[in-house]
Tab-separated table of C-alpha atoms in Angstrom:
chain	number	residue	atom	x	y	z
A	19	MET	CA	13.045	-34.855	9.510
A	20	ALA	CA	15.792	-35.550	7.044
A	21	ALA	CA	13.480	-37.565	4.799
A	22	GLU	CA	11.203	-34.536	4.308
A	23	LYS	CA	13.979	-32.152	3.403
A	24	PRO	CA	13.467	-30.756	-0.097
A	25	LYS	CA	16.295	-30.648	-2.582
A	26	ILE	CA	17.749	-27.183	-3.279
A	27	GLU	CA	19.219	-26.632	-6.736
A	28	ILE	CA	21.110	-23.499	-7.673
A	29	LYS	CA	21.954	-22.424	-11.168
A	30	GLY	CA	23.077	-19.245	-12.816
A	31	VAL	CA	20.646	-17.681	-15.287
A	32	ARG	CA	20.916	-14.545	-17.364
A	33	ASP	CA	19.211	-12.397	-14.718
A	34	GLY	CA	21.095	-13.724	-11.686
A	35	LEU	CA	20.540	-16.924	-9.782
A	36	LEU	CA	17.675	-19.375	-10.039
A	37	ILE	CA	17.051	-21.554	-7.013
A	38	THR	CA	14.677	-24.460	-7.436
A	39	VAL	CA	13.157	-25.904	-4.282
A	40	GLY	CA	12.243	-29.568	-4.699
A	41	ASP	CA	8.637	-30.645	-4.207
A	42	ARG	CA	9.274	-32.692	-1.060
A	43	GLY	CA	8.478	-31.274	2.352
A	44	ASP	CA	6.187	-28.446	3.477
A	45	TRP	CA	6.933	-24.738	3.102
A	46	PRO	CA	8.624	-24.136	6.503
A	47	ALA	CA	10.984	-27.051	5.742
A	48	ALA	CA	11.615	-25.704	2.256
A	49	GLN	CA	12.292	-22.204	3.591
A	50	ASP	CA	14.670	-23.565	6.253
A	51	ALA	CA	16.543	-25.597	3.663
A	52	LEU	CA	16.771	-22.559	1.394
A	53	LEU	CA	18.028	-20.200	4.097
A	54	GLU	CA	20.464	-22.854	5.312
A	55	THR	CA	21.908	-23.111	1.798
A	56	ILE	CA	22.268	-19.355	1.524
A	57	LEU	CA	23.721	-18.903	5.034
A	58	ALA	CA	26.281	-21.628	4.359
A	59	ARG	CA	27.624	-19.554	1.462
A	60	SER	CA	26.566	-16.097	2.556
A	61	GLU	CA	29.502	-14.310	0.921
A	62	PHE	CA	28.695	-15.922	-2.427
A	63	PHE	CA	25.030	-14.880	-2.199
A	64	ARG	CA	25.521	-11.327	-0.871
A	65	GLY	CA	24.299	-8.837	-3.475
A	66	ALA	CA	22.727	-11.576	-5.631
A	67	ARG	CA	19.512	-11.214	-7.609
A	68	LEU	CA	17.452	-14.282	-6.936
A	69	ALA	CA	14.588	-15.998	-8.747
A	70	LEU	CA	12.922	-18.735	-6.728
A	71	ASP	CA	11.044	-21.708	-8.153
A	72	VAL	CA	8.752	-23.064	-5.433
A	73	GLY	CA	7.055	-25.715	-7.577
A	74	PRO	CA	3.353	-26.296	-6.926
A	75	ARG	CA	3.271	-24.850	-3.382
A	76	PRO	CA	0.432	-22.332	-2.782
A	77	LEU	CA	1.948	-19.425	-0.816
A	78	LYS	CA	0.217	-16.524	0.884
A	79	ALA	CA	1.536	-12.982	1.104
A	80	ALA	CA	2.722	-13.112	4.726
A	81	PRO	CA	5.181	-16.056	4.442
A	82	LEU	CA	6.455	-14.918	1.062
A	83	GLY	CA	6.876	-11.345	2.321
A	84	ARG	CA	8.767	-12.618	5.370
A	85	LEU	CA	11.077	-14.703	3.202
A	86	ARG	CA	11.754	-11.686	0.977
A	87	ASP	CA	12.634	-9.610	4.062
A	88	ARG	CA	14.877	-12.367	5.472
A	89	LEU	CA	16.657	-12.563	2.117
A	90	ALA	CA	16.984	-8.767	2.050
A	91	ASP	CA	18.639	-8.988	5.490
A	92	LEU	CA	21.165	-11.351	3.923
A	93	GLY	CA	21.783	-8.946	1.055
A	94	VAL	CA	19.862	-11.066	-1.452
A	95	THR	CA	17.237	-9.412	-3.670
A	96	LEU	CA	14.276	-11.647	-4.451
A	97	TRP	CA	12.881	-10.418	-7.769
A	98	ALA	CA	10.881	-13.357	-9.108
A	99	VAL	CA	8.925	-16.307	-7.804
A	100	LEU	CA	8.070	-19.086	-10.224
A	101	SER	CA	5.283	-21.499	-9.427
A	102	GLU	CA	2.600	-23.601	-11.035
A	103	SER	CA	0.191	-22.503	-8.296
A	104	PRO	CA	-2.125	-19.630	-9.361
A	105	LYS	CA	-2.346	-18.623	-5.678
A	106	THR	CA	1.416	-18.229	-5.444
A	107	GLN	CA	1.507	-16.353	-8.732
A	108	GLU	CA	-1.131	-13.935	-7.497
A	109	THR	CA	0.718	-13.455	-4.208
A	110	ALA	CA	3.977	-12.805	-6.023
A	111	ARG	CA	2.307	-10.228	-8.249
A	112	THR	CA	0.706	-8.390	-5.349
A	113	LEU	CA	4.126	-8.207	-3.692
A	114	GLY	CA	5.474	-6.696	-6.903
A	115	LEU	CA	7.553	-9.733	-7.856
A	116	GLU	CA	7.925	-11.128	-11.349
A	117	ILE	CA	6.486	-14.569	-12.037
A	118	HIS	CA	8.462	-15.389	-15.157
A	119	LEU	CA	12.123	-15.229	-16.007
A	120	ALA	CA	12.762	-13.019	-19.009
A	121	ARG	CA	12.106	-15.918	-21.360
A	122	PRO	CA	9.106	-18.153	-20.752
A	123	ARG	CA	9.994	-21.405	-19.036
A	124	PRO	CA	10.077	-24.365	-21.376
A	125	GLY	CA	7.235	-26.822	-21.077
A	126	ARG	CA	4.721	-24.237	-19.899
A	127	VAL	CA	2.783	-23.370	-23.008
A	128	VAL	CA	-0.179	-21.092	-22.480
A	129	ARG	CA	-3.174	-22.649	-24.120
A	130	PRO	CA	-5.044	-20.287	-26.409
A	131	VAL	CA	-8.730	-20.030	-25.659
A	132	ASP	CA	-10.534	-19.620	-28.942
A	133	THR	CA	-13.914	-21.131	-28.271
A	134	ARG	CA	-16.015	-20.767	-25.184
A	135	PRO	CA	-17.840	-23.994	-24.495
A	136	ARG	CA	-19.305	-24.711	-21.081
A	137	GLY	CA	-16.806	-25.359	-18.329
A	138	GLU	CA	-14.115	-23.001	-19.614
A	139	GLU	CA	-11.367	-22.226	-17.132
A	140	ALA	CA	-11.742	-18.982	-15.167
A	141	LEU	CA	-9.813	-17.203	-12.456
A	142	LEU	CA	-11.847	-15.808	-9.567
A	143	VAL	CA	-10.187	-12.779	-8.018
A	144	HIS	CA	-12.027	-12.130	-4.771
A	145	ARG	CA	-10.548	-8.732	-3.923
A	146	THR	CA	-10.250	-5.175	-5.123
A	147	LEU	CA	-7.398	-4.623	-7.559
A	148	ARG	CA	-5.630	-1.397	-6.719
A	149	SER	CA	-3.262	0.732	-8.771
A	150	GLY	CA	-0.166	-1.229	-9.801
A	151	MET	CA	-1.806	-4.658	-9.562
A	152	ARG	CA	-2.139	-6.802	-12.668
A	153	VAL	CA	-4.001	-10.031	-13.214
A	154	GLU	CA	-3.319	-12.040	-16.339
A	155	PHE	CA	-4.942	-15.369	-17.089
A	156	ALA	CA	-5.211	-17.673	-20.088
A	157	GLY	CA	-8.972	-18.056	-19.565
A	158	HIS	CA	-11.791	-15.895	-18.194
A	159	VAL	CA	-11.326	-13.570	-15.252
A	160	VAL	CA	-13.984	-12.736	-12.670
A	161	VAL	CA	-13.207	-9.967	-10.189
A	162	LEU	CA	-15.379	-9.827	-7.096
A	163	GLY	CA	-14.413	-6.267	-6.122
A	164	ASN	CA	-13.316	-3.105	-7.899
A	165	VAL	CA	-10.636	-2.680	-10.540
A	166	HIS	CA	-9.182	0.729	-9.676
A	167	ALA	CA	-7.511	3.119	-12.090
A	168	GLY	CA	-3.908	2.007	-12.555
A	169	ALA	CA	-4.778	-1.707	-12.264
A	170	GLU	CA	-4.905	-4.085	-15.252
A	171	VAL	CA	-6.830	-7.222	-16.047
A	172	VAL	CA	-5.768	-9.257	-19.068
A	173	ALA	CA	-7.716	-12.380	-20.046
A	174	ALA	CA	-7.701	-14.655	-23.050
A	175	GLY	CA	-11.460	-14.951	-22.518
A	176	ASP	CA	-14.116	-12.708	-20.943
A	177	ILE	CA	-13.722	-10.289	-18.043
A	178	ILE	CA	-16.480	-9.825	-15.496
A	179	VAL	CA	-16.127	-7.229	-12.742
A	180	TRP	CA	-18.615	-7.269	-9.900
A	181	GLY	CA	-17.791	-3.689	-8.924
A	182	HIS	CA	-16.306	-0.579	-10.538
A	183	LEU	CA	-14.055	-1.135	-13.543
A	184	ARG	CA	-11.858	1.965	-13.683
A	185	GLY	CA	-8.529	0.467	-14.727
A	186	VAL	CA	-7.498	-1.187	-17.986
A	187	ALA	CA	-9.243	-4.381	-19.126
A	188	HIS	CA	-8.093	-6.470	-22.080
A	189	ALA	CA	-10.424	-9.332	-22.962
A	190	GLY	CA	-9.735	-11.825	-25.747
A	191	ALA	CA	-6.077	-10.888	-25.378
A	192	GLN	CA	-4.943	-13.733	-27.642
A	193	GLY	CA	-7.099	-12.569	-30.501
A	194	ASN	CA	-10.623	-13.630	-29.583
A	195	ALA	CA	-12.810	-10.730	-30.761
A	196	ALA	CA	-15.938	-12.506	-29.468
A	197	ALA	CA	-14.826	-11.887	-25.873
A	198	VAL	CA	-16.831	-9.472	-23.699
A	199	VAL	CA	-16.231	-7.235	-20.702
A	200	CYS	CA	-18.984	-6.799	-18.102
A	201	ALA	CA	-18.993	-4.568	-15.030
A	202	LEU	CA	-21.477	-3.109	-12.579
A	203	ASP	CA	-19.874	0.265	-13.337
A	204	LEU	CA	-18.065	0.123	-16.668
A	205	SER	CA	-15.823	3.226	-16.542
A	206	PRO	CA	-12.454	1.883	-17.667
A	207	THR	CA	-9.404	4.024	-18.381
A	208	GLN	CA	-9.109	1.914	-21.501
A	209	LEU	CA	-10.893	-1.152	-22.783
A	210	ARG	CA	-9.403	-3.620	-25.230
A	211	ILE	CA	-11.069	-6.589	-26.859
A	212	ALA	CA	-8.691	-8.593	-29.049
A	213	GLU	CA	-6.983	-5.871	-31.128
A	214	TYR	CA	-9.783	-3.291	-30.707
A	215	ILE	CA	-9.140	-0.417	-28.297
A	216	ALA	CA	-11.664	2.006	-26.803
A	217	THR	CA	-11.927	4.565	-24.036
A	218	ALA	CA	-15.079	5.154	-22.021
A	219	PRO	CA	-16.900	8.488	-22.421
A	220	PRO	CA	-17.522	10.376	-19.144
A	221	ARG	CA	-20.466	8.854	-17.352
A	222	GLN	CA	-23.812	10.665	-17.254
A	223	GLY	CA	-25.917	9.814	-14.222
A	224	PRO	CA	-25.651	6.823	-11.906
A	225	PRO	CA	-23.874	3.713	-13.204
A	226	VAL	CA	-25.801	0.728	-14.534
A	227	PRO	CA	-24.383	-2.745	-15.228
A	228	GLU	CA	-23.018	-2.791	-18.769
A	229	MET	CA	-21.456	-5.214	-21.200
A	230	ALA	CA	-18.917	-4.250	-23.850
A	231	ALA	CA	-18.368	-6.271	-27.005
A	232	VAL	CA	-17.057	-5.776	-30.537
A	233	ARG	CA	-19.811	-4.951	-33.060
A	234	ASP	CA	-18.892	-4.125	-36.672
A	235	GLY	CA	-15.276	-3.455	-35.803
A	236	GLN	CA	-16.018	-1.190	-32.829
A	237	VAL	CA	-16.111	-1.708	-29.090
A	238	VAL	CA	-19.666	-0.952	-27.970
A	239	ALA	CA	-21.024	-0.867	-24.422
A	240	GLU	CA	-24.677	-1.622	-23.757
A	241	PRO	CA	-26.695	-1.788	-20.544
A	242	TRP	CA	-26.712	-5.388	-19.433
A	243	THR	CA	-30.136	-6.968	-19.230
A	244	PRO	CA	-30.833	-10.635	-18.718
A	245	LYS	CA	-32.317	-11.986	-21.931
A	246	LEU	CA	-35.684	-13.127	-20.665
A	247	LYS	CA	-37.620	-12.699	-23.885
B	19	MET	CA	-0.648	-3.043	28.030
B	20	PRO	CA	1.900	-2.909	25.202
B	21	GLY	CA	1.733	0.175	22.989
B	22	THR	CA	0.364	0.518	19.462
B	23	VAL	CA	2.570	1.044	16.424
B	24	LEU	CA	1.006	3.422	13.887
B	25	THR	CA	2.830	3.832	10.582
B	26	ILE	CA	2.114	6.972	8.570
B	27	THR	CA	2.784	6.562	4.868
B	28	SER	CA	1.632	7.842	1.475
B	29	GLY	CA	3.480	6.622	-1.606
B	30	LYS	CA	3.755	10.115	-3.051
B	31	GLY	CA	6.152	12.579	-1.475
B	32	GLY	CA	5.219	16.001	-0.185
B	33	VAL	CA	1.636	15.237	0.854
B	34	GLY	CA	2.307	15.854	4.542
B	35	LYS	CA	3.403	12.559	6.152
B	36	THR	CA	5.944	14.202	8.405
B	37	THR	CA	3.594	17.046	9.334
B	38	ALA	CA	0.884	14.506	10.125
B	39	THR	CA	3.260	12.377	12.218
B	40	ALA	CA	4.480	15.348	14.261
B	41	ASN	CA	1.003	16.710	14.850
B	42	ILE	CA	-0.778	13.459	15.649
B	43	ALA	CA	2.073	12.636	18.048
B	44	ALA	CA	1.830	16.049	19.716
B	45	ALA	CA	-1.955	15.758	19.991
B	46	LEU	CA	-1.738	12.258	21.501
B	47	ALA	CA	0.896	13.475	23.969
B	48	GLN	CA	-1.313	16.423	24.898
B	49	LEU	CA	-4.092	13.939	25.669
B	50	GLY	CA	-1.742	12.371	28.241
B	51	LYS	CA	-0.379	9.448	26.215
B	52	LYS	CA	3.289	8.538	26.232
B	53	VAL	CA	4.338	8.849	22.609
B	54	VAL	CA	7.504	8.267	20.586
B	55	CYS	CA	7.958	9.229	16.928
B	56	VAL	CA	10.420	7.236	14.866
B	57	ASP	CA	11.723	8.938	11.725
B	58	ALA	CA	12.230	6.081	9.252
B	59	ASP	CA	13.150	8.428	6.403
B	60	ILE	CA	16.863	7.675	6.639
B	61	GLY	CA	18.924	10.049	4.534
B	62	LEU	CA	16.140	12.655	4.256
B	63	ARG	CA	15.247	13.358	7.846
B	64	ASN	CA	12.717	16.118	8.553
B	65	LEU	CA	10.697	15.153	11.598
B	66	ASP	CA	13.271	16.693	13.968
B	67	LEU	CA	12.873	20.026	12.150
B	68	ILE	CA	9.083	20.077	12.374
B	69	LEU	CA	9.334	19.314	16.090
B	70	GLY	CA	12.111	21.887	16.512
B	71	LEU	CA	14.548	19.330	17.964
B	72	GLU	CA	17.283	19.238	15.327
B	73	ASN	CA	19.989	20.761	17.547
B	74	ARG	CA	19.530	18.105	20.232
B	75	ILE	CA	20.361	15.090	18.081
B	76	VAL	CA	23.334	13.071	19.292
B	77	TYR	CA	22.439	9.503	18.341
B	78	ASP	CA	19.978	8.276	15.717
B	79	LEU	CA	18.003	5.234	14.572
B	80	VAL	CA	20.947	3.655	12.750
B	81	ASP	CA	23.161	4.075	15.836
B	82	VAL	CA	20.584	2.103	17.839
B	83	VAL	CA	20.264	-0.637	15.222
B	84	GLU	CA	24.021	-0.975	14.825
B	85	GLY	CA	24.555	-1.033	18.588
B	86	ARG	CA	26.534	2.197	18.981
B	87	CYS	CA	24.147	3.454	21.655
B	88	ARG	CA	21.320	2.249	23.836
B	89	LEU	CA	17.733	2.898	22.726
B	90	ARG	CA	17.213	5.397	25.531
B	91	GLN	CA	20.220	7.471	24.450
B	92	ALA	CA	18.699	8.060	21.005
B	93	MET	CA	15.374	9.329	22.391
B	94	ILE	CA	15.012	13.091	22.418
B	95	ARG	CA	12.425	14.524	24.780
B	96	ASP	CA	10.207	17.268	23.339
B	97	LYS	CA	10.684	20.823	24.624
B	98	ARG	CA	6.996	21.416	25.359
B	99	LEU	CA	5.467	18.016	26.007
B	100	PRO	CA	7.347	15.899	28.584
B	101	ASN	CA	5.749	12.637	27.402
B	102	LEU	CA	6.639	13.103	23.705
B	103	PHE	CA	9.891	11.645	22.369
B	104	LEU	CA	11.639	11.461	19.002
B	105	ILE	CA	14.041	8.896	17.600
B	106	PRO	CA	15.610	10.742	14.669
B	107	ALA	CA	16.719	9.250	11.370
B	108	ALA	CA	20.357	9.177	10.327
B	109	GLN	CA	21.075	11.867	7.779
B	110	THR	CA	24.330	10.467	6.406
B	111	ARG	CA	23.136	6.929	5.612
B	112	ASP	CA	20.450	5.404	3.358
B	113	LYS	CA	17.457	3.087	3.632
B	114	THR	CA	19.553	-0.081	3.432
B	115	ALA	CA	21.229	0.749	6.755
B	116	ILE	CA	18.312	-0.929	8.529
B	117	SER	CA	16.070	-3.895	7.706
B	118	PRO	CA	12.391	-4.639	8.323
B	119	THR	CA	13.479	-7.125	11.000
B	120	ASP	CA	15.446	-4.373	12.801
B	121	MET	CA	12.339	-2.193	12.870
B	122	VAL	CA	10.220	-5.035	14.286
B	123	HIS	CA	12.739	-5.613	17.111
B	124	LEU	CA	13.051	-1.893	17.842
B	125	CYS	CA	9.279	-1.462	18.072
B	126	ASP	CA	8.916	-4.535	20.269
B	127	ASP	CA	11.208	-2.767	22.767
B	128	LEU	CA	9.384	0.562	22.431
B	129	ARG	CA	5.970	-1.080	22.942
B	130	GLN	CA	6.936	-1.919	26.534
B	131	GLU	CA	7.432	1.714	27.455
B	132	PHE	CA	5.153	3.790	25.222
B	133	ASP	CA	1.398	3.953	24.561
B	134	TRP	CA	1.924	5.018	20.942
B	135	ILE	CA	4.820	4.529	18.548
B	136	LEU	CA	4.398	6.647	15.394
B	137	ILE	CA	6.569	5.800	12.414
B	138	ASP	CA	7.123	8.425	9.735
B	139	SER	CA	7.586	6.476	6.504
B	140	PRO	CA	9.656	7.712	3.590
B	141	ALA	CA	7.947	8.286	0.234
B	142	GLY	CA	8.091	5.491	-2.318
B	143	ILE	CA	7.349	1.775	-2.316
B	144	GLU	CA	10.881	0.424	-1.862
B	145	ARG	CA	12.956	-0.713	1.091
B	146	GLY	CA	12.243	2.371	3.222
B	147	PHE	CA	8.502	1.766	2.966
B	148	ARG	CA	8.936	-1.903	3.883
B	149	ASN	CA	11.034	-0.913	6.908
B	150	ALA	CA	8.314	1.459	8.061
B	151	ILE	CA	5.437	-0.957	7.525
B	152	ALA	CA	7.002	-4.128	8.992
B	153	PRO	CA	6.260	-3.378	12.689
B	154	ALA	CA	2.878	-1.643	12.144
B	155	ASP	CA	-0.269	-2.521	14.086
B	156	GLN	CA	-2.196	0.246	12.323
B	157	VAL	CA	-1.503	2.191	9.155
B	158	ALA	CA	-2.589	5.700	8.163
B	159	VAL	CA	-2.272	6.667	4.497
B	160	VAL	CA	-1.910	10.407	3.903
B	161	THR	CA	-3.129	11.872	0.622
B	162	ASN	CA	-4.029	15.229	-0.879
B	163	PRO	CA	-7.255	15.734	-2.811
B	164	GLU	CA	-5.583	15.552	-6.229
B	165	VAL	CA	-5.485	12.720	-8.736
B	166	SER	CA	-1.776	11.874	-8.616
B	167	ALA	CA	-1.657	11.685	-4.815
B	168	VAL	CA	-4.847	9.599	-4.772
B	169	ARG	CA	-3.446	7.199	-7.397
B	170	ASP	CA	-0.265	6.697	-5.366
B	171	ALA	CA	-2.323	6.237	-2.208
B	172	ASP	CA	-4.250	3.473	-3.997
B	173	ARG	CA	-1.010	1.718	-4.892
B	174	ILE	CA	0.288	1.946	-1.336
B	175	ILE	CA	-3.021	0.693	0.109
B	176	GLY	CA	-2.687	-2.350	-2.157
B	177	LEU	CA	0.863	-2.977	-0.940
B	178	ILE	CA	-0.279	-2.638	2.681
B	179	GLU	CA	-2.968	-5.247	1.990
B	180	ALA	CA	-0.369	-7.498	0.359
B	181	GLU	CA	1.799	-7.240	3.495
B	182	GLU	CA	-1.347	-8.164	5.479
B	183	LYS	CA	-1.100	-4.943	7.507
B	184	GLY	CA	-4.487	-3.584	6.435
B	185	PRO	CA	-7.007	-2.225	6.466
B	186	ALA	CA	-5.278	1.135	6.299
B	187	ARG	CA	-7.179	4.301	7.161
B	188	LEU	CA	-7.078	7.511	5.157
B	189	LEU	CA	-6.006	11.001	6.203
B	190	ILE	CA	-6.896	13.620	3.599
B	191	ASN	CA	-4.542	16.548	4.035
B	192	ARG	CA	-4.628	20.075	2.628
B	193	LEU	CA	-8.259	20.161	1.544
B	194	ASN	CA	-9.281	23.576	0.267
B	195	PRO	CA	-13.057	23.905	0.838
B	196	ALA	CA	-13.439	26.867	-1.491
B	197	MET	CA	-11.820	24.969	-4.365
B	198	VAL	CA	-13.970	21.925	-3.677
B	199	ARG	CA	-17.066	24.112	-3.778
B	200	GLN	CA	-16.066	25.473	-7.171
B	201	GLY	CA	-15.480	21.952	-8.441
B	202	ASP	CA	-11.732	22.562	-8.828
B	203	MET	CA	-10.636	20.007	-6.250
B	204	LEU	CA	-11.679	16.463	-5.430
B	205	ALA	CA	-14.161	16.406	-2.549
B	206	VAL	CA	-13.834	14.054	0.423
B	207	GLU	CA	-16.590	11.866	-1.016
B	208	ASP	CA	-14.775	11.648	-4.380
B	209	VAL	CA	-11.548	10.508	-2.729
B	210	LEU	CA	-13.362	7.925	-0.619
B	211	ASP	CA	-15.214	6.642	-3.689
B	212	LEU	CA	-11.919	6.245	-5.565
B	213	LEU	CA	-10.060	4.530	-2.735
B	214	ALA	CA	-12.814	2.537	-0.974
B	215	ILE	CA	-11.192	2.790	2.470
B	216	ASP	CA	-12.151	4.135	5.920
B	217	LEU	CA	-11.493	7.759	6.757
B	218	LEU	CA	-9.338	8.741	9.740
B	219	GLY	CA	-9.589	12.479	9.232
B	220	VAL	CA	-9.647	15.509	6.946
B	221	VAL	CA	-7.194	18.358	7.510
B	222	PRO	CA	-8.032	21.660	5.814
B	223	GLU	CA	-5.398	23.758	4.072
B	224	ASP	CA	-4.123	26.205	6.669
B	225	ASP	CA	-1.243	28.688	6.503
B	226	ALA	CA	-0.645	28.097	10.198
B	227	VAL	CA	0.804	24.651	9.315
B	228	VAL	CA	3.693	26.195	7.395
B	229	VAL	CA	4.200	28.991	9.912
B	230	ASN	CA	4.344	26.562	12.817
B	231	ALA	CA	6.549	24.045	10.989
B	232	ASN	CA	9.093	26.764	10.284
B	233	ARG	CA	9.092	27.658	13.978
B	234	GLY	CA	9.381	24.012	15.023
B	235	THR	CA	6.093	23.998	16.934
B	236	PRO	CA	3.451	21.474	15.823
B	237	VAL	CA	0.259	23.188	14.690
B	238	ALA	CA	-1.738	20.724	16.792
B	239	LEU	CA	-0.700	22.795	19.818
B	240	ASP	CA	-2.162	25.962	18.253
B	241	GLU	CA	-5.649	26.238	19.744
B	242	LYS	CA	-6.822	28.678	17.068
B	243	SER	CA	-5.742	26.742	13.968
B	244	ARG	CA	-8.353	24.686	12.112
B	245	ALA	CA	-5.703	22.270	10.875
B	246	GLY	CA	-4.531	21.917	14.479
B	247	GLN	CA	-8.111	21.122	15.535
B	248	ALA	CA	-8.338	18.516	12.754
B	249	PHE	CA	-5.135	16.806	13.971
B	250	ARG	CA	-6.411	16.825	17.560
B	251	ASN	CA	-9.600	15.162	16.317
B	252	VAL	CA	-7.545	12.495	14.520
B	253	ALA	CA	-5.734	11.749	17.789
B	254	ARG	CA	-9.033	11.336	19.622
B	255	ARG	CA	-10.310	8.999	16.876
B	256	LEU	CA	-7.162	6.896	17.264
B	257	LEU	CA	-8.025	6.557	20.958
B	258	GLY	CA	-11.407	5.136	19.942
B	259	GLU	CA	-13.542	8.249	20.408
B	260	ASN	CA	-16.267	8.909	17.878
B	261	VAL	CA	-15.459	12.472	16.774
B	262	PRO	CA	-17.497	13.934	13.902
B	263	LEU	CA	-15.643	15.490	10.967
B	264	LEU	CA	-14.796	19.149	11.361
B	265	PRO	CA	-17.165	21.332	9.304
B	266	LEU	CA	-14.675	22.440	6.680
B	267	GLU	CA	-16.589	25.312	5.191
B	268	ASP	CA	-18.027	28.574	6.381
B	269	GLU	CA	-21.725	28.608	7.088
B	270	SER	CA	-23.035	29.408	3.609
B	271	GLY	CA	-20.856	26.683	2.124
B	272	LEU	CA	-22.118	24.225	4.695
B	273	LEU	CA	-25.716	25.020	3.801
B	274	GLN	CA	-24.974	24.499	0.132
B	275	ARG	CA	-23.325	21.215	0.892
B	276	LEU	CA	-26.241	20.033	2.997
B	277	SER	CA	-28.760	21.005	0.356
B	278	ARG	CA	-26.663	19.148	-2.207
B	279	LEU	CA	-26.612	16.062	-0.013
B	280	PHE	CA	-30.390	16.158	0.456
B	281	GLY	CA	-31.082	17.125	-3.126
B	282	ARG	CA	-29.119	14.224	-4.534
B	283	GLY	CA	-31.387	11.578	-3.033
B	284	ASP	CA	-29.399	8.473	-3.973
């Protein structure tokens, strides 16, 4: 359907080429239009480093991985995927792709989170984060799974891990020292709250749910108990 | 029924991917399955050496992909097992000589003729890994019981999940029971706790592996070797049998381990 065909814009940026796929049309149509553009000028694109702006489309790992492989077949290296969709951003990160060009895109200012009233924005990560994975969010982050050693969670707000926390967690990353980090097993490689940095002592005995916070200029972890009294 | 593609990978180099590929393939072939190994480690081929088939190579994987020979011409039949074949890697090219799409097409052809297609992945997380993983139906991640290998295994398991090829299963290679007992090596339970993934098998450290590899005979065909027994058990698990883990320690060690398990009570 010609009417549904998204517009493909190509421009040169410092790190290679940036292709912006217009918002019209679904993903298969967008991918076809993109590949068509590249095939039509395959000699020009061979060896290119490509950043792709997919707009608000939420993309899963399988289609994005396939596109990357198709592009690789054409001699094009996909190194970044830009999107407003958190789903697409997460997918791109798990595939090891960048989600920003070197400089932040204009018009996308990350809102600082300095107070925590009800209804604050949070990112739910319903999976285990393995070594090499990184989640960064300008709000709170909840991980339903483990954070393994070698993985990183960075949040402007609080971090809650329903599982082992063995990687690096940075809560209050934009300077909020009132942020907290909670985990069922709080054994991080390193814990940061705002500008305070701590490492966890070796655990004695079975893990209990704990919460870490800054008290008198130090990161302190305490067993987490619901405040019933 | 079309065959199953099993990719054997690790992230870290030197943990025993190629040894595992050769031995699982030999064990499956010994159990009567028609098996082909594909060496996807282009530029650093080894699988032909372990199988003792180096001097028979005429055509390789890149020749097939680039159309210089037919698939059948690149298959080398094993000396001992008539239903075991090898498609060797090219030694004079690199990972970019083939693409993930090429591997998918190749394996689609092989599935028609073989029960099992085993792909020996190169180390690393780059193009060679993506080539090896693209056609996989199942994935085995090989690791050693040491922190760096386990960390790399974790990274690769995450990438396998991202490619939607999971869940991968774990093969712990080169476990030294005496060192585990002294607390100098990660135990099987420690590795499983760190990686949170299903176990496919545990292969004990065994000098026979090196001896046999140097002779070009897979240790899985050595009836007396404990590592060989472990690889044969892995093959039976792949065929869906429920085979208990090999007791890795001598009797006194086993008793200690049991008492520790009961004593822990959690």
